[in-house]
Short mmCIF file of C-alpha atoms and ligand atoms in Angstrom, two decimals:
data_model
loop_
_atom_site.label_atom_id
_atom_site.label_comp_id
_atom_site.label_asym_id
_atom_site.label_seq_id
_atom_site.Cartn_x
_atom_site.Cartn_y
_atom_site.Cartn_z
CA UNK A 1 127.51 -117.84 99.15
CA UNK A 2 130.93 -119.30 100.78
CA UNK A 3 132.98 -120.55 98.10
CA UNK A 4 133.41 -124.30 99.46
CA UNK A 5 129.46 -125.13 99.24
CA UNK A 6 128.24 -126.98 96.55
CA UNK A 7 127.49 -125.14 93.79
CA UNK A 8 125.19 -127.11 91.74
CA UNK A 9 122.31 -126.54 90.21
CA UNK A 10 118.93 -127.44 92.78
CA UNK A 11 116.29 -128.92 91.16
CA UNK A 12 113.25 -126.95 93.39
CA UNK A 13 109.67 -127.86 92.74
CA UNK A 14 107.57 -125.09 94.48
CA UNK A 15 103.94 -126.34 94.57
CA UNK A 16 100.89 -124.55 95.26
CA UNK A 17 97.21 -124.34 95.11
CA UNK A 18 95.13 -121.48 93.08
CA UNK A 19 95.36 -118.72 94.84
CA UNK A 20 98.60 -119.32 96.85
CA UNK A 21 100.43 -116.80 95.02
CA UNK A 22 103.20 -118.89 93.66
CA UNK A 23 102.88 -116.76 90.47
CA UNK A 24 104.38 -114.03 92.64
CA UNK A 25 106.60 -115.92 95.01
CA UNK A 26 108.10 -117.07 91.56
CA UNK A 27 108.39 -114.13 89.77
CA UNK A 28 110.47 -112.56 93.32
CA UNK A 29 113.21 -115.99 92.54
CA UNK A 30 113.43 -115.22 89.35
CA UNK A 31 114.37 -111.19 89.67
CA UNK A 32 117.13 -112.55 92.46
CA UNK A 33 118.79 -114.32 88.97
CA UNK A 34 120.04 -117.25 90.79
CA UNK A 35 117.02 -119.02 89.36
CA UNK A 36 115.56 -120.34 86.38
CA UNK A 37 112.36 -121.16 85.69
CA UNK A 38 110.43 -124.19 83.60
CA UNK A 39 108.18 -123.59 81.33
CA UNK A 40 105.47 -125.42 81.07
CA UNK A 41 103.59 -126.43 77.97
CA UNK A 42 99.24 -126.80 78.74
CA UNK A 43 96.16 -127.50 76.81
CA UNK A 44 94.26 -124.87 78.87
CA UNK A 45 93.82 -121.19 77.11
CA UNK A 46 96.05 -117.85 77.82
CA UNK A 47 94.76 -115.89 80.77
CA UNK A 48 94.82 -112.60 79.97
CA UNK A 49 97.77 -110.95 80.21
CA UNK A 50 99.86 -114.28 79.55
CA UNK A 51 102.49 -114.69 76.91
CA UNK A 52 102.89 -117.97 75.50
CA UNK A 53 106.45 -119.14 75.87
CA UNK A 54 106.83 -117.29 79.01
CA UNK A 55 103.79 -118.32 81.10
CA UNK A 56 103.77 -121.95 79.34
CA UNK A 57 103.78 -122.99 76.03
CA UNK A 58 100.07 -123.31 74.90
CA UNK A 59 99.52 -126.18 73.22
CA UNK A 60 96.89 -128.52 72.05
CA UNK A 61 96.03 -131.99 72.97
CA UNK A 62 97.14 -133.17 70.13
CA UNK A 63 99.95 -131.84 70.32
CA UNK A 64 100.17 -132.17 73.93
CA UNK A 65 99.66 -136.62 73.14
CA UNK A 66 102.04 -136.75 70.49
CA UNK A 67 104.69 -135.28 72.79
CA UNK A 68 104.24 -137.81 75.33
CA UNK A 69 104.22 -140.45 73.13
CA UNK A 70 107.57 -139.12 71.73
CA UNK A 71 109.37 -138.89 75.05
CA UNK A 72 109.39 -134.89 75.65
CA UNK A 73 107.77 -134.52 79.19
CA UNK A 74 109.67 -135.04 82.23
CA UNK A 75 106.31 -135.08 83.89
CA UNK A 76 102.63 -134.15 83.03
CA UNK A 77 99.00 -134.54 84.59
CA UNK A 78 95.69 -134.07 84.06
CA UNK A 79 94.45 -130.78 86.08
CA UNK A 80 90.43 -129.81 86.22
CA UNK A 81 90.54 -130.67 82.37
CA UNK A 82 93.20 -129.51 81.08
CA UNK A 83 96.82 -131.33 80.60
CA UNK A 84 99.78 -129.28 82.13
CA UNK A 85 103.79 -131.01 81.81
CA UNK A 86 107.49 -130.28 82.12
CA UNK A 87 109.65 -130.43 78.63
CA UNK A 88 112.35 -132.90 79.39
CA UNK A 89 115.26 -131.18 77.00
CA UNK A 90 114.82 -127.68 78.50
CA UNK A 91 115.03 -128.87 82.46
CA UNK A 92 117.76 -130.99 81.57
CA UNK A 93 119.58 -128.16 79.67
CA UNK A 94 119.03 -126.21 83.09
CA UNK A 95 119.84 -128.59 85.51
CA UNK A 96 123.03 -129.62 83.50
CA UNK A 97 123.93 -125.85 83.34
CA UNK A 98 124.34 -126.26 86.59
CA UNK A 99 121.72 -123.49 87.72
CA UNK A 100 119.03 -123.50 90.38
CA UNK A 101 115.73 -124.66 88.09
CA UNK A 102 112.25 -124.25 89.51
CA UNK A 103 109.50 -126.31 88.70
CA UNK A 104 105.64 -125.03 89.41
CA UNK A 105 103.84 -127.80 89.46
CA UNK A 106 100.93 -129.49 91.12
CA UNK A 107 101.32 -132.47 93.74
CA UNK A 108 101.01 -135.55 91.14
CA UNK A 109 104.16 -134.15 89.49
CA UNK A 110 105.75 -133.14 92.55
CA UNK A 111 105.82 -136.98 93.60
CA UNK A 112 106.55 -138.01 89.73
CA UNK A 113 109.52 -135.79 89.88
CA UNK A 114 110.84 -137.13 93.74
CA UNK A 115 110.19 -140.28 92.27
CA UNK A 116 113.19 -139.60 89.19
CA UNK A 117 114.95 -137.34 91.27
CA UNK A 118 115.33 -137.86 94.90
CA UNK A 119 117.90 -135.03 95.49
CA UNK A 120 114.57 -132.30 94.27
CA UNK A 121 113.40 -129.93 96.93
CA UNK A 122 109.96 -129.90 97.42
CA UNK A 123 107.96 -126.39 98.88
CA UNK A 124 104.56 -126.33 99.62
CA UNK A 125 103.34 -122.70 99.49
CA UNK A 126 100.00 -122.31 101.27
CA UNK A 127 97.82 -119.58 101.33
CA UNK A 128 97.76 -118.78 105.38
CA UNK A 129 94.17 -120.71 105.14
CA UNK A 130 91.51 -121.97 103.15
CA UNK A 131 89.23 -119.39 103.50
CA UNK A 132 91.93 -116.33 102.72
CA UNK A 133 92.36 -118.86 99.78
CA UNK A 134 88.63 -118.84 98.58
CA UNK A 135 88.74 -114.97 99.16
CA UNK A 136 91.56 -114.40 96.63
CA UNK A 137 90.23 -116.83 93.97
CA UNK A 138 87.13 -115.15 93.94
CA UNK A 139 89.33 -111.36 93.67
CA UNK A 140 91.35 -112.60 91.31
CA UNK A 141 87.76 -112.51 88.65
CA UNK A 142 90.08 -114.80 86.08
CA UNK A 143 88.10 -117.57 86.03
CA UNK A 144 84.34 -118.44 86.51
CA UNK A 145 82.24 -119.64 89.27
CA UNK A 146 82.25 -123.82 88.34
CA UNK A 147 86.15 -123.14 87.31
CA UNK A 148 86.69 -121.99 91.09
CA UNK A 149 84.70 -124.60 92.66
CA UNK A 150 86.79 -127.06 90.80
CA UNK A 151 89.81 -125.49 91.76
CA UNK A 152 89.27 -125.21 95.96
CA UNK A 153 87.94 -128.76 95.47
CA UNK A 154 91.41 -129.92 94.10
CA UNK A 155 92.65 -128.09 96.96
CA UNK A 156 91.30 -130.03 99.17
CA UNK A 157 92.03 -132.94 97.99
CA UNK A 158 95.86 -131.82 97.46
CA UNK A 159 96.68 -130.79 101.13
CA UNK A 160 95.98 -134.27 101.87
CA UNK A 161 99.58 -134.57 100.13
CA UNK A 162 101.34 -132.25 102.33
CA UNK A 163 103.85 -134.84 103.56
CA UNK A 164 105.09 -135.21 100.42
CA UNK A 165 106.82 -131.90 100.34
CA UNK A 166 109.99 -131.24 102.01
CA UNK A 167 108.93 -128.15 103.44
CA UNK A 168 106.05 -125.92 103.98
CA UNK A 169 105.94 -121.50 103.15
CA UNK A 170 102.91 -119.82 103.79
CA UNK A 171 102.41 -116.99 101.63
CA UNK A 172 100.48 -114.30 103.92
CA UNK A 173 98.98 -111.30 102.17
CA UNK A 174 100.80 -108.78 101.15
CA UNK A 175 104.42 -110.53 102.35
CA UNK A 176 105.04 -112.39 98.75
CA UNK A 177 108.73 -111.09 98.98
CA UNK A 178 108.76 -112.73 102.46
CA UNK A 179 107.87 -115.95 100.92
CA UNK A 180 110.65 -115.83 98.33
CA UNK A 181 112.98 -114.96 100.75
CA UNK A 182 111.68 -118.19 102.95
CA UNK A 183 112.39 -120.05 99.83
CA UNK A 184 115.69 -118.93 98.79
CA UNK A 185 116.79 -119.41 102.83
CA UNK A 186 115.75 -123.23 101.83
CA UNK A 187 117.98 -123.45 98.84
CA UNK A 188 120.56 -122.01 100.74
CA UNK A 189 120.35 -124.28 103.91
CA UNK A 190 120.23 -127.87 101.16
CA UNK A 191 122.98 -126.62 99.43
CA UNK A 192 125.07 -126.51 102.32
CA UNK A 193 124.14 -129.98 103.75
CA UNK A 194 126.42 -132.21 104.71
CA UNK A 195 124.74 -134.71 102.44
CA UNK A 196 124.95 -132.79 99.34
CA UNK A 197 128.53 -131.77 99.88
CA UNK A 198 130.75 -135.30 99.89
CA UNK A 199 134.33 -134.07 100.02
CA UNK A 200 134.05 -132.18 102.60
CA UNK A 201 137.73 -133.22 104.22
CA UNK A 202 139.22 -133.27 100.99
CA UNK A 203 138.66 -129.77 99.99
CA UNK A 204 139.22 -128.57 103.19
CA UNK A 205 142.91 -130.34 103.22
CA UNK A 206 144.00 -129.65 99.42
CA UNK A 207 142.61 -126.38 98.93
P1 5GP B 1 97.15 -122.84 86.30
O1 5GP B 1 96.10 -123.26 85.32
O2 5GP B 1 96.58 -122.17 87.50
O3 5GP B 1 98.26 -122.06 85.65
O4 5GP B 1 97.85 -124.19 86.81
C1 5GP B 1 97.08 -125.21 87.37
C2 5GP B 1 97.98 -126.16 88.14
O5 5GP B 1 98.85 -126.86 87.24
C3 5GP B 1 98.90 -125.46 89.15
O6 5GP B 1 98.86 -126.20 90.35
C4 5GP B 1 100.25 -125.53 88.50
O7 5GP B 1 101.30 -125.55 89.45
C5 5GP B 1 100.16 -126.86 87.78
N1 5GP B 1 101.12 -127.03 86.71
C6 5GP B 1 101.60 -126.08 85.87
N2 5GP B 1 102.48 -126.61 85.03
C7 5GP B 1 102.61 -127.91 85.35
C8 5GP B 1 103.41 -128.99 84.85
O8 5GP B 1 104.22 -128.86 83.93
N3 5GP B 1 103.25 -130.21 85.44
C9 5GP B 1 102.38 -130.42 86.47
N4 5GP B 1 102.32 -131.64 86.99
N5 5GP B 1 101.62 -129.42 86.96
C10 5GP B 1 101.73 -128.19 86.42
#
């Protein structure tokens, strides 16, 4: 990246519904090293395979309540039963760092978080369509058959919220990497906006 352009940390919320692949998309950022992740803390149980304080921090509700009430979540909703939210210290720690931090979060946090940061990019990653979506839900064999239906139903009603997102990356099978590299060309373009660099002239003249 040129030298002159901003170089600021992004605050990028990459939304996406089951079976979009954003698990992957994510992962592919996060190997680059110009980005770090948020982990999120949940009330819903470990899939297999997932490590708590990597995937999210499992939590319960409890525990989930009493750290709303005290202050701790950026952001936070309700999703098919379960609660799902962004610690507040350890995004602002990122964002303050000044490094690129990624939020994965569904559509109600993706407006909460547009809402107390205007300057966040916002991706929708799509599977190509709904069917190639219901197809890889079903492959996937993580979660049962009422679990799914729940799941494509929030789909639904969450691409009815596509306008709220800044920009749209369709994650076609088997071209993940492709995605990520749609998403990092995003980054790349804001951070050289006009908008988001103000002293433009200035540098140019005194450096
Ligand atoms: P999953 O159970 O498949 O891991 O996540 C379910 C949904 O919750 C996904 O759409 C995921 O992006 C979203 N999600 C995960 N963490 C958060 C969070 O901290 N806040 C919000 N608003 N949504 C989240």
């Amino acid at each position: 990246m040129t030298a002159n352009i901003m170089n600021k940390g992004l605050l990028i919320v990459v939304s996406g519904p089951a079976g979009s692949g954003k698990g992957t998309v994510n992962a592919h950022l996060l190997n680059s090293g110009e980005f770090v992740y948020s982990v999120s803390a949940t009330t819903r149980a470990p899939r297999p395979g997932e490590i708590d304080g990597i995937n999210y921090h499992f939590i319960t509700k409890d525990e989930f309540k009493s750290r709303i009430e005290r202050g701790d979540m950026l952001e936070y909703t309700e999703y098919c039963g379960n609660f799902y939210g962004t610690p507040k210290k350890e995004a602002e720690d990122v964002l303050a760092s000044g490094k690129n931090l990624i939020l994965e979060i569904e559509v109600e946090g993706a407006q909460n978080i547009k809402k107390k940061y205007p300057d966040a990019v916002l991706v929708l990653l799509l599977p190509p369509s709904y069917s190639v979506q219901e197809a890889r839900l079903r492959g996937r064999g993580t979660e049962t058959e009422e679990k799914i239906r729940l799941r494509l139903e929030r789909a639904k009603e969450e691409i009815a919220f596509a306008n709220v997102y800044d920009y749209v990356v369709y994650n076609r099978d088997g071209l993940d990497r492709e995605a990520a590299e749609e998403i990092r060309a995003i980054v790349t373009a804001e951070k050289s906006s006009v908008s988001r660099n103000p002293h433009i002239a200035e540098n140019y003249l005194n450096n």
